[in-house]
Short mmCIF file of C-alpha atoms and ligand atoms in Angstrom, two decimals:
data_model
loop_
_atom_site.label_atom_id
_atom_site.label_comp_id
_atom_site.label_asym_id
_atom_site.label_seq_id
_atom_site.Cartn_x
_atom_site.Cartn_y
_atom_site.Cartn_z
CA UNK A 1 30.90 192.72 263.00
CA UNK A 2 33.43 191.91 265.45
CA UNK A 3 37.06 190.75 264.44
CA UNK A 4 35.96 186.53 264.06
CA UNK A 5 33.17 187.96 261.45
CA UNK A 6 35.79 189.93 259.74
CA UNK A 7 37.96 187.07 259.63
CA UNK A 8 35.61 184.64 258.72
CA UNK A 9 34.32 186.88 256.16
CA UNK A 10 37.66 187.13 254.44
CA UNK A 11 38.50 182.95 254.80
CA UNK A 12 35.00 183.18 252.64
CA UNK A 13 36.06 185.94 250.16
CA UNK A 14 39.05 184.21 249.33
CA UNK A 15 37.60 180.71 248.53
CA UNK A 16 34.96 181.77 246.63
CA UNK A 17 37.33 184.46 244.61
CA UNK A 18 37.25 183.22 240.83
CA UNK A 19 41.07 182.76 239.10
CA UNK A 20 39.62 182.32 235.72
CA UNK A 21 42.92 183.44 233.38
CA UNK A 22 46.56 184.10 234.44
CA UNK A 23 45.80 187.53 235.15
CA UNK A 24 44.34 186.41 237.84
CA UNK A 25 46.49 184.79 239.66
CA UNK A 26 48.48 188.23 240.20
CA UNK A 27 45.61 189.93 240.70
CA UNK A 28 44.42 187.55 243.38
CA UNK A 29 48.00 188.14 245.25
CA UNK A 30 47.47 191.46 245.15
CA UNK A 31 44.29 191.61 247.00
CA UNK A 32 44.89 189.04 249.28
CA UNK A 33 48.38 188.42 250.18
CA UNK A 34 50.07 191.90 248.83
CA UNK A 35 51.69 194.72 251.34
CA UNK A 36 48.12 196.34 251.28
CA UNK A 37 46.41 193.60 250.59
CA UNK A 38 43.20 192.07 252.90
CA UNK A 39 45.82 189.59 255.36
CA UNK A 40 47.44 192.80 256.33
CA UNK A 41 44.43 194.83 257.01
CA UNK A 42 43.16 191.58 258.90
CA UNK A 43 46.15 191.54 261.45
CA UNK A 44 45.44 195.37 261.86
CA UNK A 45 42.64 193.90 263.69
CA UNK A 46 44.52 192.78 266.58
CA UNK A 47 44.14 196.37 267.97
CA UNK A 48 40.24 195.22 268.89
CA UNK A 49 41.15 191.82 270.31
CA UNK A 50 41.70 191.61 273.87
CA UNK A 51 44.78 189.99 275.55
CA UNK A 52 43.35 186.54 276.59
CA UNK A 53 42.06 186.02 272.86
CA UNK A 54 44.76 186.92 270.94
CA UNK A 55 46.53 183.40 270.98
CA UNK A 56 43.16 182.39 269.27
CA UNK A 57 42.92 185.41 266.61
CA UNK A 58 47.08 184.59 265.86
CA UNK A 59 45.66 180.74 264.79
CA UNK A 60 42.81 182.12 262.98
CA UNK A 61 44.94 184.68 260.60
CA UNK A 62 47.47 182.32 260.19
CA UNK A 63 44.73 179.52 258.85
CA UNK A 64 43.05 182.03 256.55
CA UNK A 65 47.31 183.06 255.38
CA UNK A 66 47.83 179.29 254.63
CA UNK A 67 44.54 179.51 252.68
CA UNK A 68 45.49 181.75 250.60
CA UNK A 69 48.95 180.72 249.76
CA UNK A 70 47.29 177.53 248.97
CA UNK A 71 44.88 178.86 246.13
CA UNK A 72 47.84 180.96 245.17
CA UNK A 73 50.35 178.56 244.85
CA UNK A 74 48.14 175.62 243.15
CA UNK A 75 46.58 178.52 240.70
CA UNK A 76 50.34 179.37 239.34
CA UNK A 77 50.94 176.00 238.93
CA UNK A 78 47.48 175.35 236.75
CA UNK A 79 48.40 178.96 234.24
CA UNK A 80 52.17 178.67 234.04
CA UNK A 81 51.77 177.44 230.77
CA UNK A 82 49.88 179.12 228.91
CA UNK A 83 49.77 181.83 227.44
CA UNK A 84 49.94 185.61 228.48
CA UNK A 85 45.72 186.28 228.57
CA UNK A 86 44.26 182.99 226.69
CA UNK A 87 41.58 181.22 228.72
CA UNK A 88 41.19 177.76 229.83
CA UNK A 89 37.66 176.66 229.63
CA UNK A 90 38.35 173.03 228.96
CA UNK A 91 39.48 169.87 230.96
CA UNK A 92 42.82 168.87 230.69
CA UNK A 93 42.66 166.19 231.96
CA UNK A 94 39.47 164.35 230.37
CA UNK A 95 40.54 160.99 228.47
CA UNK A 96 41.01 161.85 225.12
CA UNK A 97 38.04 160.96 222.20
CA UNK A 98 39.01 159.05 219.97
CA UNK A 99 37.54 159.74 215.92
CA UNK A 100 36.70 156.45 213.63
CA UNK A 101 39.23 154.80 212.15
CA UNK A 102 38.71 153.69 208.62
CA UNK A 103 39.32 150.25 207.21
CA UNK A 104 40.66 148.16 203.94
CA UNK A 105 38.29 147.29 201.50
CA UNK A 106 37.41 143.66 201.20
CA UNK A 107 39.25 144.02 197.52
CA UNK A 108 42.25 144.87 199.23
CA UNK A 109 41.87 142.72 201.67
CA UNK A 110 41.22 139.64 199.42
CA UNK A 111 43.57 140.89 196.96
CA UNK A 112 46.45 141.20 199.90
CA UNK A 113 45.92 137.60 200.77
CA UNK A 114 46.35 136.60 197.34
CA UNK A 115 49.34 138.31 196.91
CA UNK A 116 50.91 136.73 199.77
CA UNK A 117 49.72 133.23 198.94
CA UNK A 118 51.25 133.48 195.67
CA UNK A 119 54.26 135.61 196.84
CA UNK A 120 55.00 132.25 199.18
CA UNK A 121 55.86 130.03 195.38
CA UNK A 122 58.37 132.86 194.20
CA UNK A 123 55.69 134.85 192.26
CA UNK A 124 56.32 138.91 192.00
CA UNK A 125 54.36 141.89 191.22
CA UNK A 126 54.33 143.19 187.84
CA UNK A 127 51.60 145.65 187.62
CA UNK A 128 50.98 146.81 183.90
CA UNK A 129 48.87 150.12 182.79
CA UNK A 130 45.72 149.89 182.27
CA UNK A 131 45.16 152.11 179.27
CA UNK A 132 46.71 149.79 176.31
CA UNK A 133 47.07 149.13 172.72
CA UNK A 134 45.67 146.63 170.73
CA UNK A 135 48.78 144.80 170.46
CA UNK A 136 49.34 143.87 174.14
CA UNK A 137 45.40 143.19 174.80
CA UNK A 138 44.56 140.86 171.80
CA UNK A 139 46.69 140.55 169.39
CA UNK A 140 50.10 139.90 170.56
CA UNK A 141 47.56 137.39 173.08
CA UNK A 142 46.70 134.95 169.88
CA UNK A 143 44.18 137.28 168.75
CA UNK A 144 44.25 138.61 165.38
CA UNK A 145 41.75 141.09 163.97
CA UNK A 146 39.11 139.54 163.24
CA UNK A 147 38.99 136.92 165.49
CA UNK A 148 35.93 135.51 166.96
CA UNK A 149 37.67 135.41 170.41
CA UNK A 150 38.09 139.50 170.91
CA UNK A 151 33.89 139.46 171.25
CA UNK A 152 34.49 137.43 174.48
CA UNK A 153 34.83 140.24 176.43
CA UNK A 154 33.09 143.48 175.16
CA UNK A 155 35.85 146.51 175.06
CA UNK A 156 35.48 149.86 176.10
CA UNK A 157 37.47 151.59 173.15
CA UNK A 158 39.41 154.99 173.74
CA UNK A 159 40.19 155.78 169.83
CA UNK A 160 37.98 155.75 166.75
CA UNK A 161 40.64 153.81 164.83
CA UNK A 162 40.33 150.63 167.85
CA UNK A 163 44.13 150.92 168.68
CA UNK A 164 43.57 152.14 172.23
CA UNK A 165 41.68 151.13 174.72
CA UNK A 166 40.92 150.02 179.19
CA UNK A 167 42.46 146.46 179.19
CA UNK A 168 40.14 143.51 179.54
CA UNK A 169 42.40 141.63 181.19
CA UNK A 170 45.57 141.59 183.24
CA UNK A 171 47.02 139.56 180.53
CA UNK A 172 48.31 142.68 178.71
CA UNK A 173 50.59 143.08 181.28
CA UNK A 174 51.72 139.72 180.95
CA UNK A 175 52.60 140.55 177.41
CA UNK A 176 54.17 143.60 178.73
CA UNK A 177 56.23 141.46 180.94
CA UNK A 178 57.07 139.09 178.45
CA UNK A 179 58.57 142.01 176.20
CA UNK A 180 60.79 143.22 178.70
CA UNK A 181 61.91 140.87 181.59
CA UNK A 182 64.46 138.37 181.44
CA UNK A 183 63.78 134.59 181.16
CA UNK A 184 62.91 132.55 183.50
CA UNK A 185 59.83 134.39 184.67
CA UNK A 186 57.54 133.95 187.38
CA UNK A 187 54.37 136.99 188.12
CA UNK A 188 51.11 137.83 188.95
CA UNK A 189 49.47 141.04 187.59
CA UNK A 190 47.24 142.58 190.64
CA UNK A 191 44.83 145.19 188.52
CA UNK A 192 42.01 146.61 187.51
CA UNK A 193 40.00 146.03 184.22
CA UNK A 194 37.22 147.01 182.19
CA UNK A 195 34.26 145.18 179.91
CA UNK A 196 31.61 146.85 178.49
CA UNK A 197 28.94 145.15 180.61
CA UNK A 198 25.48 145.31 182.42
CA UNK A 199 25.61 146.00 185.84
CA UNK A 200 23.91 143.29 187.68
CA UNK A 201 24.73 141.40 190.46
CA UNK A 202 27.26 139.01 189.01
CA UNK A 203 28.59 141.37 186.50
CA UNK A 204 30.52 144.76 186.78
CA UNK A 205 31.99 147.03 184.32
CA UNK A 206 35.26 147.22 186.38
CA UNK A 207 36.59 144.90 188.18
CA UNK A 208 40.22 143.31 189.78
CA UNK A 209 41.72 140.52 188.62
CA UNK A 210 45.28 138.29 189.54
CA UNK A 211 46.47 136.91 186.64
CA UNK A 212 49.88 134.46 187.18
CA UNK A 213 52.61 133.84 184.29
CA UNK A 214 55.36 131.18 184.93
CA UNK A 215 57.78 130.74 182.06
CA UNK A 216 60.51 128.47 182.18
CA UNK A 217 62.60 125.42 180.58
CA UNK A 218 60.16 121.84 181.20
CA UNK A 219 57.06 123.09 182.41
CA UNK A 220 54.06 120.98 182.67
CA UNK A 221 50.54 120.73 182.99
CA UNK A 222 51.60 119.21 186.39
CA UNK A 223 53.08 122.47 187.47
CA UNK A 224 50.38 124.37 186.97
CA UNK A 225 47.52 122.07 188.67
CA UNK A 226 49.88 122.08 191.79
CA UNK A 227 49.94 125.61 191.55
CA UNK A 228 46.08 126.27 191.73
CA UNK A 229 45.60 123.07 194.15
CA UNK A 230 48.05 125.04 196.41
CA UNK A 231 46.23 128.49 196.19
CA UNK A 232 42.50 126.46 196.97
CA UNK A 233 44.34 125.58 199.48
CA UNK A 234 45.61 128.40 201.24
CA UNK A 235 42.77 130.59 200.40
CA UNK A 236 39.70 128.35 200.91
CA UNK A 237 41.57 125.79 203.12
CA UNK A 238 39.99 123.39 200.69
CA UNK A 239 41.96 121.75 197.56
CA UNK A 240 38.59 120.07 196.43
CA UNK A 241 39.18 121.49 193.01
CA UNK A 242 38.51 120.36 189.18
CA UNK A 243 39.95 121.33 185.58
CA UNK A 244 37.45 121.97 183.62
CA UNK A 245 38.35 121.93 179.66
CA UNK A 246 37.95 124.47 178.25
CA UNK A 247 39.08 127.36 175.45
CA UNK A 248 41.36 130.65 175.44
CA UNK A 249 43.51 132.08 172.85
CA UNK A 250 46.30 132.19 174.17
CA UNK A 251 46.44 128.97 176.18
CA UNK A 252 46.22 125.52 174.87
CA UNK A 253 45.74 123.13 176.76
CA UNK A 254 42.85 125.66 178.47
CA UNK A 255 40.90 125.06 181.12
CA UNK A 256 38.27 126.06 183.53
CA UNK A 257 39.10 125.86 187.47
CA UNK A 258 35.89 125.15 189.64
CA UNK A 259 36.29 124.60 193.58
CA UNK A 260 33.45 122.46 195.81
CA UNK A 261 30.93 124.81 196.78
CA UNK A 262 31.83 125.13 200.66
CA UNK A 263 28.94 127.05 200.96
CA UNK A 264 26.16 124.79 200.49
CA UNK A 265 28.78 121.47 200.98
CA UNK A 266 28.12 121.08 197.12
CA UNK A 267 23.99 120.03 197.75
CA UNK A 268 23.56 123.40 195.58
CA UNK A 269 22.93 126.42 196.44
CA UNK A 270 22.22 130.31 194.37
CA UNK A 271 26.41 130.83 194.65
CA UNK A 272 26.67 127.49 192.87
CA UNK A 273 23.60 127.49 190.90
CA UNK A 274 22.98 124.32 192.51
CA UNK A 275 25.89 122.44 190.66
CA UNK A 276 27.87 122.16 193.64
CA UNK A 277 30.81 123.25 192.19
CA UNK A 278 32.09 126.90 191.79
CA UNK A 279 34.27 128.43 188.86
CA UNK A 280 37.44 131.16 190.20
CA UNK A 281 39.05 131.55 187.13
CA UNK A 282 41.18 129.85 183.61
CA UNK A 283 44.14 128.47 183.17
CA UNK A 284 46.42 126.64 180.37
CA UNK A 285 49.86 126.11 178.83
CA UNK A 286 51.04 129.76 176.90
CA UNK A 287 50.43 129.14 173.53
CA UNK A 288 53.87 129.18 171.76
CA UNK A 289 52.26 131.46 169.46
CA UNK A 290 52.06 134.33 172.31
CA UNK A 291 55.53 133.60 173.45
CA UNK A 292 56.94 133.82 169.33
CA UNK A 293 54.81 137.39 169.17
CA UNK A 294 57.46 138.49 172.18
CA UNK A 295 60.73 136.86 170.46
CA UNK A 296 60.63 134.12 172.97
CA UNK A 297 62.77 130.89 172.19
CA UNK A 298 59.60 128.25 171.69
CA UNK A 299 62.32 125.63 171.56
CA UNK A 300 63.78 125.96 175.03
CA UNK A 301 61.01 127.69 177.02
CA UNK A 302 57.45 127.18 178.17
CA UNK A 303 54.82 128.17 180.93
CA UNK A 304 51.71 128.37 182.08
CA UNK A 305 49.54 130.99 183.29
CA UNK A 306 45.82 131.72 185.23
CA UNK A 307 43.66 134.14 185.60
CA UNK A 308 41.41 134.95 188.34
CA UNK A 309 38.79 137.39 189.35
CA UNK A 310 39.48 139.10 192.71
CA UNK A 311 35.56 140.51 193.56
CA UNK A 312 34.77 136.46 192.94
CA UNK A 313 37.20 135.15 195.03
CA UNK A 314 36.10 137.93 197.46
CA UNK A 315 32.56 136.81 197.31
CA UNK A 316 33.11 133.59 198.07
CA UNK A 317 35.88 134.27 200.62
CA UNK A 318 33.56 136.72 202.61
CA UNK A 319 30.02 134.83 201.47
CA UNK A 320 29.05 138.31 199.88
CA UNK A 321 26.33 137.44 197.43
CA UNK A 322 25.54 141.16 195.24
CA UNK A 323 29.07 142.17 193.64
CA UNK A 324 27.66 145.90 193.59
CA UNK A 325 27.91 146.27 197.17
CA UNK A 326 31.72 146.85 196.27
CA UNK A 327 31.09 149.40 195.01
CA UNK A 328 28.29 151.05 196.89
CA UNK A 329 30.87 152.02 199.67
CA UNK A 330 28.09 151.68 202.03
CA UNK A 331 29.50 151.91 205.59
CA UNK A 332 26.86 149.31 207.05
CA UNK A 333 28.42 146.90 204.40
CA UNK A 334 32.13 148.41 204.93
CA UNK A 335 31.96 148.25 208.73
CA UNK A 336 31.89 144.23 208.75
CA UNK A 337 35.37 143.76 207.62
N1 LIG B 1 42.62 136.46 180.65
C1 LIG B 1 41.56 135.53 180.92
C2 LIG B 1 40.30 136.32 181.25
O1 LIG B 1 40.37 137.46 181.61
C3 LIG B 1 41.89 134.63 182.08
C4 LIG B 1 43.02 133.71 181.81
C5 LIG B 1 44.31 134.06 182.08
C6 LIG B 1 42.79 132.45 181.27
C7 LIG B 1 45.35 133.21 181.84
C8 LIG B 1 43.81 131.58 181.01
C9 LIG B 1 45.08 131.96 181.29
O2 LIG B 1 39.21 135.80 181.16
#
């Protein structure tokens, strides 16, 4: 090998020389660019190199120098940070992945936008427990023991002796409300409840509802029609609503609120049955009887109140037409919303 083979044969050694960890990067000085390192045994070589070519061999050595101060230099740079013998096997520089991100439910969602449409008209939260007693689910509500109405809804019971027991109806938070906020009083009651029913597609054992209370001096029937033409409205973008009469305990005048089937442009369809017309909840005037049960001054105040079903509204909202896939948490079904 003559002193370009040696050279060349270093300029090789260096590039393919592996800096793998921070060790290496001293190590690699060392060897190369060190006091008795390989450079300095190279220029030894000048000894062999005759006169005329040594111009060439200086230009040669000082390539292979730069070369190595190169590798050096960018290979500090790369394990400055980290630490004392870990190794990097991984790109630093690769775009980052990104996990799934989850989503609301379409019962939040749904009842969100409910909130906010009601929210809009001065209504607030009040959000009641949903373990109660007797007093603030039926009785207190117009319904005595005994009375027919309290088979209605078929309770899930939490005491032998019937005085506790999952609400079946946000309205025992109205009652709740009516006990211990001030006068005039304007709420809806986001929350879950619980009947005593058959699964099936229309029917769940829990479920949400929104129930709205509005107590005041001079309310009227008025009041409260506005009030549901003005959540169709907002929600469904369609006010093509009826009052349906109807019967609750604790309301009188009751009635039944049914909005145009959008769906099927009321010719009938399975969500309407093929009536063209929809039911999202009950309403009426609060029996004065409720209001007495919560010391409530019959004489100078009055309200109204409504009660809706959020998976309903949901299922209409989103066209969904099995209220178990709620609860199913299926991601397929999740994924859409
Ligand atoms: N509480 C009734 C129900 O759950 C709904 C309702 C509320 C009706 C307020 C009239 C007034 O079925």
């Amino acid at each position: 090998m003559d002193w370009r083979q040696k050279i060349q044969a270093l300029k090789e050694e260096i590039s393919q020389y592996r800096i793998e960890k921070k060790d290496d990067v001293e190590k690699f000085r060392i060897a190369f660019l060190g006091t008795k390192g390989k450079l300095k045994e190279a220029m030894s070589l000048i000894a062999e190199v005759p006169a005329e070519l040594r111009k060439d061999f200086g230009l040669l050595v000082n390539e292979v120098k730069n070369q190595a101060d190169t590798k050096w230099n960018e290979s500090k740079e790369i394990f400055e940070h980290t630490q004392e013998g870990s190794q990097v096997d991984f790109d630093l520089t690769a775009p980052a992945f990104h996990g799934q991100v989850g989503g609301l439910h379409p019962i939040t969602k749904t009842k969100r936008k409910m909130i906010d449409i009601f929210e809009r008209i001065g209504f607030t939260i009040f959000e009641g427990p949903e373990i109660v007693n007797d007093w603030h689910n039926f009785t207190a509500l117009n319904m005595p023991q005994d009375h027919p109405a309290r088979d209605m809804q078929d309770t899930f019971f939490l005491t032998e002796n019937l005085e506790f027991l999952l609400r079946t109806h946000t309205s025992s938070s109205q009652i709740l409300a009516l006990e211990t906020k001030p006068l005039p009083l304007r709420i809806i009651t986001p929350g879950r409840v619980y009947r005593n029913e058959t699964i099936s597609a229309r029917a769940h054992c829990t479920f949400h509802q929104i129930e709205g209370l509005y107590i005041d001096e001079g309310v009227s029937f008025a009041d409260l029609k506005q009030c549901i033409y003005y959540f169709a409205k907002e929600m469904f973008g369609s006010d093509n609503i009826r009052l349906r009469p109807s019967y609750f305990p604790f309301t009188e005048p009751s009635a039944e609120v049914d909005i145009a089937c959008f769906i099927c442009d009321q010719k009938g369809c399975s969500v309407c049955k093929k009536t063209g017309w929809v039911e999202i909840g009950g309403c009426g005037m609060v029996d004065p009887a409720v209001l007495k049960n919560c010391n409530i001054d019959t004489e100078k105040y009055n309200g109204f109140a409504f009660g809706m079903g959020i998976e309903r509204i949901a299922m209409l909202y989103y066209q969904i037409n099995d209220l178990r896939l709620f609860w199913q948490n299926d991601m397929r079904f999740l994924k859409q919303f």
